[in-house]
XYZ file of C-alpha atoms in Angstrom:
660
model
C 0.101 -0.049 0.003
C 1.161 3.504 -0.874
C 0.070 6.076 1.832
C 0.881 10.017 1.135
C 0.564 12.455 4.139
C 1.550 15.857 4.816
C 3.444 16.697 8.108
C 5.047 20.047 8.898
C 5.064 21.279 5.643
C 7.010 18.127 4.093
C 5.426 15.744 1.767
C 6.295 12.075 2.701
C 5.652 8.560 1.131
C 4.856 5.375 2.850
C 5.544 2.055 1.639
C 4.727 -0.151 4.130
C 7.117 0.445 7.017
C 9.638 2.432 5.286
C 9.179 6.360 5.206
C 11.418 8.821 3.003
C 11.111 12.529 2.690
C 11.346 14.486 -0.390
C 14.554 15.579 0.459
C 15.748 12.016 0.443
C 13.148 10.830 -2.264
C 13.004 12.407 -5.766
C 9.749 12.038 -7.164
C 7.065 10.633 -4.767
C 4.237 8.609 -6.775
C 1.103 9.496 -4.752
C 1.436 13.362 -4.354
C 1.291 16.104 -7.103
C 0.303 19.096 -5.260
C -0.957 20.337 -1.389
C -0.967 23.528 0.256
C -0.265 22.906 3.965
C -3.803 21.457 4.634
C -4.189 17.944 6.039
C -5.550 16.392 2.530
C -4.430 12.746 1.919
C -5.480 9.515 0.030
C -4.394 5.891 -0.121
C -5.274 3.391 -2.338
C -4.507 -0.368 -2.056
C -5.744 -3.248 -3.993
C -6.520 -6.943 -2.336
C -5.334 -9.172 -4.339
C -2.767 -7.383 -6.246
C -1.832 -10.456 -8.124
C -4.954 -11.851 -10.329
C -5.557 -14.550 -13.064
C -6.797 -13.246 -16.194
C -10.692 -12.886 -15.845
C -10.105 -12.395 -12.183
C -11.320 -9.727 -10.068
C -9.810 -7.492 -7.029
C -11.133 -5.062 -4.758
C -9.715 -1.533 -4.774
C -10.074 0.376 -1.316
C -9.531 4.116 -1.424
C -9.570 6.186 2.118
C -8.921 9.643 2.210
C -9.089 12.827 4.775
C -9.649 16.387 4.057
C -10.963 16.098 0.310
C -14.065 17.162 -1.220
C -13.767 14.935 -4.329
C -12.126 11.622 -5.169
C -11.830 10.268 -8.855
C -10.472 6.987 -9.740
C -8.570 6.348 -13.394
C -6.757 3.889 -14.846
C -3.891 3.704 -17.584
C -5.622 1.355 -19.855
C -8.861 3.323 -20.903
C -10.671 6.618 -20.016
C -12.936 5.152 -17.363
C -13.547 7.338 -14.292
C -15.361 6.487 -11.176
C -16.299 9.003 -8.816
C -16.282 8.443 -4.839
C -17.371 9.884 -1.731
C -15.168 12.312 -0.018
C -13.872 9.663 2.481
C -13.479 6.988 -0.254
C -14.859 3.904 -0.657
C -14.313 0.022 -2.547
C -14.736 -0.569 -6.000
C -14.483 -3.767 -7.652
C -12.349 -4.171 -10.931
C -11.496 -6.904 -13.317
C -8.482 -5.855 -15.290
C -8.126 -7.620 -18.404
C -4.316 -6.789 -18.348
C -1.910 -5.363 -15.826
C -3.456 -1.742 -14.977
C -1.958 0.967 -12.967
C -5.100 2.760 -10.835
C -4.869 6.283 -9.673
C -7.230 7.815 -6.844
C -6.954 11.402 -7.085
C -8.447 13.733 -4.259
C -8.936 17.276 -4.136
C -10.292 19.657 -1.497
C -9.273 23.428 -0.648
C -7.439 23.806 -3.666
C -5.115 21.214 -3.089
C -4.611 17.945 -4.891
C -3.225 14.532 -3.764
C -3.001 11.407 -5.444
C -2.291 7.708 -4.731
C -1.402 4.856 -7.397
C -1.363 1.029 -7.065
C -0.631 -1.616 -9.601
C -2.658 -4.653 -10.412
C -0.668 -7.347 -11.923
C -2.551 -9.684 -14.208
C -0.699 -12.919 -14.710
C 0.039 -14.165 -18.248
C -2.639 -16.898 -19.191
C -2.097 -20.120 -17.607
C -4.138 -23.280 -18.439
C -4.921 -25.499 -15.550
C -7.973 -27.167 -17.058
C -8.386 -28.789 -20.147
C -12.185 -30.222 -21.261
C -12.875 -32.217 -24.276
C -16.584 -32.671 -25.134
C -17.647 -34.360 -28.552
C -21.103 -34.770 -30.027
C -22.231 -37.362 -32.574
C -21.853 -37.633 -36.380
C -21.891 -34.379 -38.042
C -19.592 -32.909 -40.553
C -18.219 -29.348 -40.921
C -20.056 -28.426 -44.427
C -23.328 -30.220 -42.831
C -23.284 -27.684 -39.857
C -20.473 -24.896 -40.184
C -20.374 -24.548 -44.092
C -22.637 -21.669 -43.922
C -20.317 -19.380 -41.207
C -18.793 -17.088 -43.769
C -22.073 -15.200 -44.769
C -23.225 -15.157 -41.163
C -19.736 -13.694 -39.953
C -19.969 -11.111 -42.527
C -22.944 -10.197 -41.590
C -22.045 -9.595 -38.123
C -18.566 -8.197 -38.598
C -16.945 -11.275 -37.130
C -14.392 -11.896 -39.743
C -11.622 -9.710 -38.342
C -9.349 -11.343 -35.638
C -7.382 -9.643 -33.006
C -4.604 -9.398 -35.354
C -6.641 -7.087 -37.488
C -6.681 -9.869 -40.635
C -9.849 -11.040 -42.300
C -10.314 -14.674 -41.841
C -12.637 -16.777 -44.072
C -13.935 -20.216 -43.410
C -13.802 -23.143 -46.205
C -17.488 -23.851 -46.571
C -19.735 -24.188 -49.242
C -21.855 -21.028 -49.221
C -19.818 -20.287 -52.606
C -20.182 -23.539 -54.138
C -24.125 -24.077 -53.816
C -24.163 -24.503 -57.438
C -20.999 -26.258 -58.044
C -21.609 -29.556 -55.803
C -23.727 -32.704 -56.825
C -23.769 -36.293 -55.919
C -26.077 -38.776 -57.993
C -27.829 -41.497 -56.527
C -27.763 -45.070 -58.341
C -30.613 -44.146 -60.823
C -28.773 -41.281 -61.668
C -30.618 -38.847 -60.257
C -28.249 -35.802 -59.057
C -28.764 -33.904 -55.857
C -26.980 -30.652 -55.269
C -26.571 -28.918 -51.755
C -29.615 -27.762 -50.077
C -31.204 -26.408 -46.829
C -32.689 -28.774 -44.614
C -36.024 -27.449 -43.043
C -36.263 -30.354 -40.152
C -34.191 -30.692 -37.259
C -34.021 -34.363 -37.348
C -33.380 -36.538 -40.240
C -32.918 -40.245 -41.195
C -29.506 -41.684 -40.219
C -26.837 -42.154 -42.484
C -23.683 -44.600 -42.421
C -20.365 -43.754 -41.428
C -18.838 -47.495 -41.300
C -15.411 -47.895 -42.449
C -16.872 -49.725 -45.851
C -18.989 -46.461 -46.292
C -16.773 -43.819 -45.299
C -14.255 -45.201 -48.257
C -17.061 -45.249 -50.323
C -18.375 -41.782 -49.623
C -14.827 -40.429 -51.083
C -14.944 -42.426 -54.321
C -17.722 -44.740 -55.058
C -16.153 -48.160 -53.795
C -12.745 -47.598 -55.499
C -9.779 -47.939 -52.448
C -6.621 -48.412 -55.164
C -3.878 -46.482 -53.871
C -3.957 -44.412 -57.070
C -7.745 -43.885 -56.733
C -9.353 -40.834 -58.033
C -10.643 -38.368 -54.969
C -14.064 -37.510 -56.399
C -15.930 -37.010 -52.671
C -19.115 -38.280 -55.000
C -20.323 -41.420 -52.987
C -22.267 -39.595 -50.050
C -25.830 -39.794 -51.785
C -25.139 -43.474 -52.932
C -24.152 -44.697 -49.497
C -27.175 -43.078 -48.040
C -29.273 -44.591 -50.719
C -28.099 -47.785 -50.057
C -28.005 -47.522 -46.040
C -31.748 -46.759 -46.053
C -32.915 -49.355 -48.805
C -30.902 -51.936 -46.569
C -32.667 -50.724 -43.255
C -36.100 -50.638 -44.867
C -35.780 -54.544 -45.342
C -35.777 -57.221 -43.152
C -33.754 -60.346 -42.391
C -34.292 -63.902 -42.966
C -36.112 -63.836 -39.641
C -38.227 -61.295 -40.550
C -36.684 -58.942 -38.261
C -35.618 -55.390 -39.424
C -31.891 -54.936 -40.704
C -31.576 -52.098 -38.626
C -33.683 -52.203 -35.404
C -34.269 -49.264 -33.392
C -33.817 -46.859 -36.456
C -37.507 -47.396 -37.802
C -38.784 -46.762 -41.452
C -36.817 -44.360 -43.637
C -38.322 -41.507 -45.284
C -35.275 -40.538 -47.581
C -34.510 -43.779 -49.714
C -32.884 -41.970 -52.620
C -30.119 -40.514 -50.214
C -30.665 -36.933 -50.910
C -30.284 -36.187 -46.973
C -26.687 -36.410 -47.478
C -26.358 -33.177 -49.448
C -28.341 -31.299 -46.596
C -26.935 -28.396 -44.378
C -27.719 -26.352 -41.587
C -27.034 -22.559 -41.012
C -27.692 -20.216 -38.178
C -31.434 -20.262 -38.135
C -31.711 -23.579 -36.017
C -27.894 -23.491 -34.998
C -27.607 -20.022 -33.988
C -25.843 -20.691 -30.617
C -23.174 -22.543 -32.245
C -22.740 -19.912 -35.132
C -22.701 -17.115 -32.698
C -20.119 -19.128 -30.439
C -17.741 -20.880 -33.301
C -17.585 -17.088 -34.596
C -16.575 -15.634 -31.357
C -13.981 -18.171 -30.467
C -11.551 -19.440 -32.732
C -12.054 -22.790 -34.713
C -10.501 -24.694 -37.494
C -11.678 -25.668 -40.917
C -8.855 -28.403 -41.043
C -10.104 -30.381 -38.124
C -10.382 -34.244 -39.133
C -11.541 -37.321 -37.094
C -8.680 -40.060 -36.807
C -10.251 -42.770 -38.162
C -12.379 -43.170 -41.298
C -15.047 -44.952 -39.682
C -17.758 -44.588 -37.061
C -18.026 -43.199 -33.834
C -16.665 -45.736 -31.378
C -13.387 -46.551 -33.253
C -13.068 -42.604 -33.309
C -13.455 -42.267 -29.836
C -11.266 -45.017 -29.313
C -8.616 -43.805 -31.356
C -9.167 -40.010 -29.390
C -8.323 -41.905 -26.097
C -5.330 -43.778 -27.526
C -3.578 -40.845 -29.391
C -4.790 -42.111 -32.586
C -4.688 -45.891 -32.865
C -7.608 -48.817 -32.314
C -4.582 -51.489 -32.923
C -6.365 -52.563 -36.171
C -9.709 -52.356 -35.681
C -11.949 -50.456 -37.854
C -15.398 -51.772 -36.460
C -17.219 -51.166 -33.208
C -15.667 -53.771 -30.750
C -18.894 -54.226 -28.520
C -22.138 -54.145 -31.124
C -20.331 -55.239 -34.346
C -17.432 -57.426 -33.534
C -19.006 -58.497 -30.411
C -15.694 -59.090 -28.627
C -15.832 -59.809 -24.746
C -12.276 -59.180 -24.622
C -11.277 -55.679 -23.321
C -8.578 -53.793 -25.218
C -5.543 -53.605 -23.917
C -4.469 -50.431 -25.549
C -2.481 -47.397 -23.473
C -4.393 -44.429 -23.225
C -4.484 -40.969 -22.089
C -5.725 -41.477 -18.740
C -2.904 -44.264 -17.987
C -0.342 -41.396 -19.355
C -1.691 -39.135 -16.824
C -1.960 -41.183 -14.042
C 1.843 -42.024 -14.687
C 2.338 -38.534 -14.229
C 0.140 -37.827 -11.372
C -2.167 -35.651 -13.015
C -5.674 -35.481 -12.401
C -8.462 -36.543 -15.081
C -12.327 -37.251 -14.651
C -14.785 -38.897 -17.350
C -18.329 -37.146 -17.004
C -20.979 -39.515 -18.335
C -24.469 -38.043 -19.413
C -26.551 -41.402 -19.813
C -26.394 -44.932 -18.623
C -26.427 -47.900 -20.867
C -30.188 -47.878 -21.120
C -30.113 -44.515 -22.730
C -31.300 -43.048 -19.319
C -29.766 -39.567 -19.004
C -28.478 -38.547 -15.549
C -30.020 -35.247 -15.652
C -33.338 -36.220 -16.509
C -35.971 -36.762 -13.670
C -36.492 -40.160 -14.805
C -33.414 -41.718 -14.309
C -33.438 -43.888 -12.098
C -36.982 -44.608 -12.451
C -39.338 -46.829 -13.857
C -38.446 -48.757 -16.665
C -34.520 -48.136 -15.926
C -32.438 -51.243 -15.956
C -30.643 -52.700 -13.218
C -26.712 -52.873 -13.170
C -26.630 -50.509 -16.488
C -23.197 -49.156 -16.336
C -22.637 -45.483 -17.478
C -22.482 -45.113 -21.478
C -18.928 -44.222 -21.884
C -16.271 -45.351 -24.665
C -13.553 -45.746 -21.546
C -15.319 -49.178 -20.622
C -13.770 -50.802 -24.140
C -10.297 -50.457 -22.414
C -9.188 -53.317 -19.559
C -7.564 -50.531 -17.911
C -11.174 -49.050 -16.964
C -11.628 -51.904 -14.994
C -9.817 -50.329 -11.828
C -12.352 -47.464 -12.003
C -15.727 -48.762 -13.007
C -17.443 -52.426 -13.300
C -20.370 -54.304 -12.579
C -20.853 -56.025 -9.531
C -20.570 -60.072 -10.117
C -19.509 -63.453 -8.577
C -16.007 -62.223 -9.220
C -16.678 -58.840 -7.863
C -19.713 -59.374 -5.354
C -18.172 -56.200 -3.368
C -16.558 -52.894 -4.577
C -13.110 -52.880 -3.880
C -11.538 -49.360 -2.914
C -11.013 -46.831 -4.415
C -14.306 -47.736 -6.175
C -17.928 -47.514 -4.361
C -21.210 -48.679 -4.699
C -23.139 -46.484 -7.246
C -26.077 -45.734 -4.999
C -23.811 -43.879 -2.734
C -20.977 -42.999 -4.995
C -23.150 -41.440 -7.904
C -26.452 -41.193 -6.438
C -27.438 -44.408 -8.515
C -29.677 -46.677 -6.299
C -31.652 -48.140 -8.955
C -28.225 -49.496 -10.430
C -25.957 -51.577 -8.660
C -22.271 -51.072 -10.232
C -18.764 -50.227 -8.662
C -17.278 -46.684 -9.433
C -14.490 -44.343 -8.633
C -16.437 -40.941 -8.443
C -12.777 -39.056 -8.505
C -12.571 -40.590 -11.848
C -15.739 -41.471 -13.625
C -19.089 -39.232 -12.592
C -22.217 -38.426 -13.746
C -22.596 -34.930 -15.641
C -24.286 -33.514 -12.638
C -20.725 -33.526 -11.160
C -19.492 -31.722 -13.996
C -21.583 -28.618 -13.002
C -20.608 -29.094 -9.363
C -17.151 -29.220 -10.122
C -17.344 -25.903 -12.483
C -19.271 -23.896 -9.766
C -16.621 -25.089 -7.047
C -13.542 -24.513 -9.396
C -12.407 -28.211 -8.430
C -12.287 -29.461 -12.099
C -9.305 -31.825 -12.773
C -6.433 -31.262 -15.372
C -8.201 -33.283 -18.025
C -11.864 -33.646 -18.552
C -13.514 -35.963 -20.924
C -17.298 -35.337 -21.355
C -19.600 -37.996 -22.798
C -22.691 -36.840 -24.634
C -26.399 -38.512 -23.817
C -26.130 -41.298 -26.358
C -29.553 -41.138 -28.441
C -30.838 -38.418 -26.209
C -29.090 -35.139 -26.928
C -25.744 -35.924 -28.701
C -27.256 -34.494 -32.279
C -26.775 -38.129 -33.954
C -28.985 -38.517 -36.976
C -31.811 -40.938 -36.810
C -32.727 -41.119 -33.420
C -35.701 -39.060 -33.306
C -34.205 -36.062 -31.535
C -34.032 -32.664 -32.407
C -30.547 -31.070 -33.125
C -31.993 -28.407 -30.978
C -32.027 -30.623 -28.027
C -27.944 -31.129 -28.316
C -27.501 -27.779 -28.982
C -29.196 -26.572 -25.782
C -27.221 -29.383 -24.000
C -23.814 -28.240 -25.130
C -24.743 -24.460 -24.161
C -25.730 -25.593 -20.689
C -22.053 -27.105 -20.383
C -20.402 -24.033 -22.136
C -22.681 -21.403 -20.443
C -21.902 -22.950 -16.980
C -18.127 -22.794 -17.446
C -18.212 -19.073 -18.801
C -20.179 -18.061 -16.005
C -18.123 -20.018 -13.059
C -14.642 -19.164 -11.393
C -13.086 -22.090 -13.676
C -13.333 -19.861 -16.632
C -10.371 -17.965 -15.972
C -7.912 -21.045 -16.227
C -9.854 -23.198 -18.777
C -9.673 -24.274 -22.191
C -12.824 -26.377 -23.437
C -12.510 -28.042 -26.947
C -15.809 -28.828 -28.808
C -16.039 -31.201 -31.450
C -18.093 -33.955 -32.868
C -16.515 -37.907 -32.924
C -17.041 -38.442 -36.718
C -18.894 -37.233 -39.629
C -21.442 -39.435 -39.635
C -22.393 -39.672 -43.468
C -23.455 -36.138 -44.420
C -21.481 -34.344 -47.304
C -17.813 -32.661 -46.823
C -16.207 -31.402 -50.083
C -12.416 -31.720 -48.255
C -10.642 -34.750 -49.148
C -9.350 -36.409 -45.798
C -6.605 -37.867 -47.949
C -2.835 -37.443 -48.011
C -1.730 -35.860 -51.508
C -5.203 -35.190 -52.609
C -7.514 -31.976 -53.094
C -10.251 -31.134 -55.513
C -11.626 -28.499 -57.561
C -13.944 -27.524 -54.583
C -10.988 -26.634 -52.148
C -10.687 -23.034 -52.317
C -6.942 -21.935 -53.268
C -7.783 -18.399 -52.298
C -7.718 -19.022 -48.838
C -4.139 -19.849 -48.945
C -4.917 -23.244 -47.180
C -2.631 -26.132 -46.820
C -4.871 -28.681 -48.451
C -2.789 -31.508 -47.972
C -2.770 -33.463 -44.845
C 0.109 -35.312 -45.027
C 1.818 -33.910 -41.991
C -0.632 -35.692 -39.652
C -2.333 -38.417 -41.444
C 0.697 -40.760 -40.262
C 0.151 -44.245 -39.124
C -0.125 -44.490 -35.513
C 1.851 -47.642 -35.030
C 2.515 -51.090 -36.658
C -0.923 -51.929 -36.716
C -2.836 -52.018 -39.867
C -6.521 -53.157 -40.667
C -6.398 -56.938 -41.395
C -9.149 -59.584 -42.232
C -10.484 -61.629 -39.292
C -9.331 -65.136 -39.498
C -12.202 -67.348 -40.202
C -14.401 -64.922 -40.031
C -14.288 -64.342 -36.352
C -12.956 -60.703 -35.227
C -10.297 -60.625 -32.858
C -8.936 -57.790 -31.054
C -6.582 -56.439 -33.808
C -8.087 -57.898 -36.699
C -11.921 -57.433 -38.081
C -11.827 -56.812 -41.671
C -14.810 -58.475 -43.372
C -13.585 -60.126 -46.641
C -16.843 -59.994 -48.335
C -18.912 -62.136 -50.842
C -19.640 -60.542 -54.317
C -21.564 -63.475 -54.970
C -24.299 -62.632 -52.018
C -23.704 -58.894 -53.244
C -21.531 -58.097 -50.180
C -18.389 -55.797 -50.838
C -14.897 -56.522 -49.146
C -14.214 -54.011 -46.415
C -11.410 -51.713 -47.840
C -8.013 -53.151 -47.036
C -9.436 -56.680 -47.488
C -7.701 -56.216 -50.865
C -3.708 -56.272 -50.818
C -4.086 -53.678 -53.549
C -6.371 -51.231 -51.460
C -4.802 -48.237 -49.915
C -5.708 -49.231 -46.501
C -3.948 -52.444 -46.891
C -0.696 -50.820 -48.217
C -0.756 -47.320 -45.907
C -2.448 -48.723 -42.764
C -4.449 -46.123 -40.938
C -2.647 -43.216 -42.939
C -4.368 -43.987 -46.107
C -7.627 -41.950 -45.088
C -8.972 -40.071 -42.151
C -12.189 -39.562 -41.049
C -14.055 -36.253 -42.309
C -13.865 -32.772 -41.368
C -15.866 -31.656 -38.398
C -17.313 -28.697 -36.725
C -15.426 -27.516 -33.685
C -14.410 -24.490 -31.802
C -11.890 -23.697 -29.009
C -13.586 -22.069 -25.864
C -11.694 -20.402 -23.341
C -10.519 -16.850 -22.045
C -7.275 -17.292 -24.043
C -8.996 -18.234 -27.338
C -8.080 -15.997 -30.141
C -11.088 -13.650 -31.378
C -12.776 -14.944 -34.474
C -9.869 -16.648 -35.540
C -9.838 -19.641 -38.138
C -7.005 -21.854 -38.804
C -6.352 -23.649 -41.848
C -3.870 -26.122 -40.302
C -4.613 -29.862 -40.747
C -5.129 -31.599 -37.357
C -7.313 -34.603 -35.991
C -8.926 -35.082 -32.398
C -5.647 -36.443 -31.126
C -4.002 -32.903 -31.615
C -6.050 -32.257 -28.149
C -4.351 -35.183 -26.672
C -1.206 -33.658 -27.773
C -1.938 -30.298 -26.073
C -2.919 -32.154 -22.898
C 0.455 -34.022 -22.809
C 2.325 -30.663 -23.465
C 0.422 -29.133 -21.125
C 0.640 -31.446 -17.974
C 3.097 -33.799 -18.972
C 5.892 -32.548 -21.124
C 6.370 -31.950 -24.819
C 8.107 -35.190 -25.365
C 5.105 -37.054 -23.971
C 3.199 -38.985 -26.754
C 1.178 -42.280 -27.046
C 1.791 -42.962 -30.910
C 3.055 -41.400 -33.967
C -0.287 -39.811 -34.579
C -0.658 -37.778 -31.306
C 3.035 -36.616 -31.936
C 2.729 -35.572 -35.477
C 0.009 -33.039 -34.532
C 0.236 -29.377 -34.379
C 0.901 -27.891 -30.557
C -2.662 -25.884 -31.493
C -0.583 -22.787 -30.076
C -2.088 -20.348 -33.180
C -5.480 -20.689 -31.382
C -4.679 -18.767 -28.185
C -3.180 -15.204 -26.927
C -1.785 -15.867 -23.493
C -0.800 -12.509 -22.869
C -3.878 -10.540 -23.803
C -6.336 -13.110 -22.607
C -9.015 -11.832 -25.383
C -12.096 -13.319 -23.570
C -11.425 -12.892 -19.781
C -14.828 -11.569 -19.780
C -16.690 -14.059 -21.966
C -19.292 -12.961 -24.746
C -22.402 -13.241 -23.913
C -24.825 -15.144 -26.131
C -27.853 -13.403 -28.047
C -31.156 -13.835 -26.480
C -33.085 -16.677 -27.597
C -29.731 -18.278 -27.980
C -29.927 -21.480 -28.328
C -33.565 -22.130 -29.662
C -35.940 -22.020 -26.619
C -36.601 -25.385 -25.014
C -34.347 -27.300 -27.411
C -37.685 -28.832 -29.092
C -39.083 -28.639 -32.635
C -42.234 -29.838 -32.971
C -41.618 -30.824 -36.943
C -39.153 -33.466 -35.670
C -40.966 -36.418 -36.165
C -40.816 -39.849 -37.799
C -42.587 -38.370 -40.421
C -40.665 -35.526 -41.176
C -36.840 -37.283 -41.282
C -36.193 -36.427 -44.848
C -35.200 -33.647 -46.903
């Protein structure tokens, strides 16, 4: 604290217990002029050092003053105070000098204090992934929105464009098997029929079932794939049962839905937030397949050790995977982590009033991809003859996570329901790394699950808004994306060494993804021996006589057979980086996949040399997204009223309106 006083005609500065007269001290900060009257003012800050976005209280005390004005050296803001002073709360975005100037009886005295804002430090990383949407289908129309709202100019003064479809609406088309051509169009329903994003179909999307190393990359198979999937699902098997149980009858059997896109009309929250914070238009999923392989590859730094299908519902593997994960890596480094789940395996949302309740299954574990790994067994498992009681640190689910209708063992310090996430955010007790699983088939935005995308958008907004309004905001980074493309169209090839006519060269984009599309390890996709999948081989050799196409890689001439998992990544995904350190309105064109987030976590909490596979090691460090010195969003943006769409419901979203 600096105090100014007048005594016997001399001006004095007090610095704690140190007192110096003007005869000894040239230039006393705090006193400009006084005329032999008892005028003094003191100014202090508590605390004097804050994190970006943090607040401090300024205390001003004065005697003999008629007026006190508080100013700072950053802007022209002034605050008038009573004659005896008072207290003022401030939240400086950068290190700031505050000055209290007191006047009275033709005298002026001033006191100054410095509030230091430490450069940004990330102490918490959160990763939230929703389900099955490509960049073009969700964020392809960001450019018109950004331009209309003056969100193009980033904090470096440069204008940034997004490589979307707004300038390609009349240039792009896919055809169905009857030769009917479908161009890009705006969807009018917030729910659509499902698409297939499996290994075979994802390669077919890129080029109608041509997997050779020298294949052309035409991005012309999306309608063909969606058409075939709908027709297959509308048929029954030899037992008279639906081929795709739970999906219902498809209304779009031509596959046109694959060419549909949304804009800010339905995605108003996403469009606003993605235009405020930084994003990438070259963010891919790590595997050219569906959700579970991509979520597995995310946790492992890019590898499934050969698997291309879902080891649970498709490969029916009972053996858990022994693949090292980011969670093991963090445990070895004594770094905290937690997985937050939104639903149990019977699709019961933990935030819903009916969970637990009538109709909710007993002994249903939380729905999390983590359970595919053998390493998860020490943190969560079902009670059985082998484990009749819970072994510490696990506890019974009834007491540990408030789920008495179920009976499983869980370590709530590492696996917890979504309700705990909101508690941890509010109380500033987040772990170093948080992995947030969505409410599968409830609010995850997955096509074909009879749910409106508005419901998922609302769920995401609830999490992000809670973070922005909490003390956890000041030192957190939340990465938001989707686990995989899911089948909707995207124009950017996820293949090394390839571009196409629809990739905009004017943006100066690095179109080649060779820098990140590296084989994670020594495993390549392989044919399941005897047709029975193992934990490393699950390719289907196919049977053309029965109309069954072989999986890509089953033929030695196929690209994945020769190049492994470097041959083709998954498609581009919507994303945003939500943090006080995120650059304003910034768009990155650097290639990356989900494992870049894993690398970011490794770099921050373990060290720059840490990595799980060659894939996460090859990712960019993501430094371009952040400004840790100026902290652009120390005070987070406020989404406009009505954002997201109230209630997250769409009355037009029902089974009869799930087509284009």
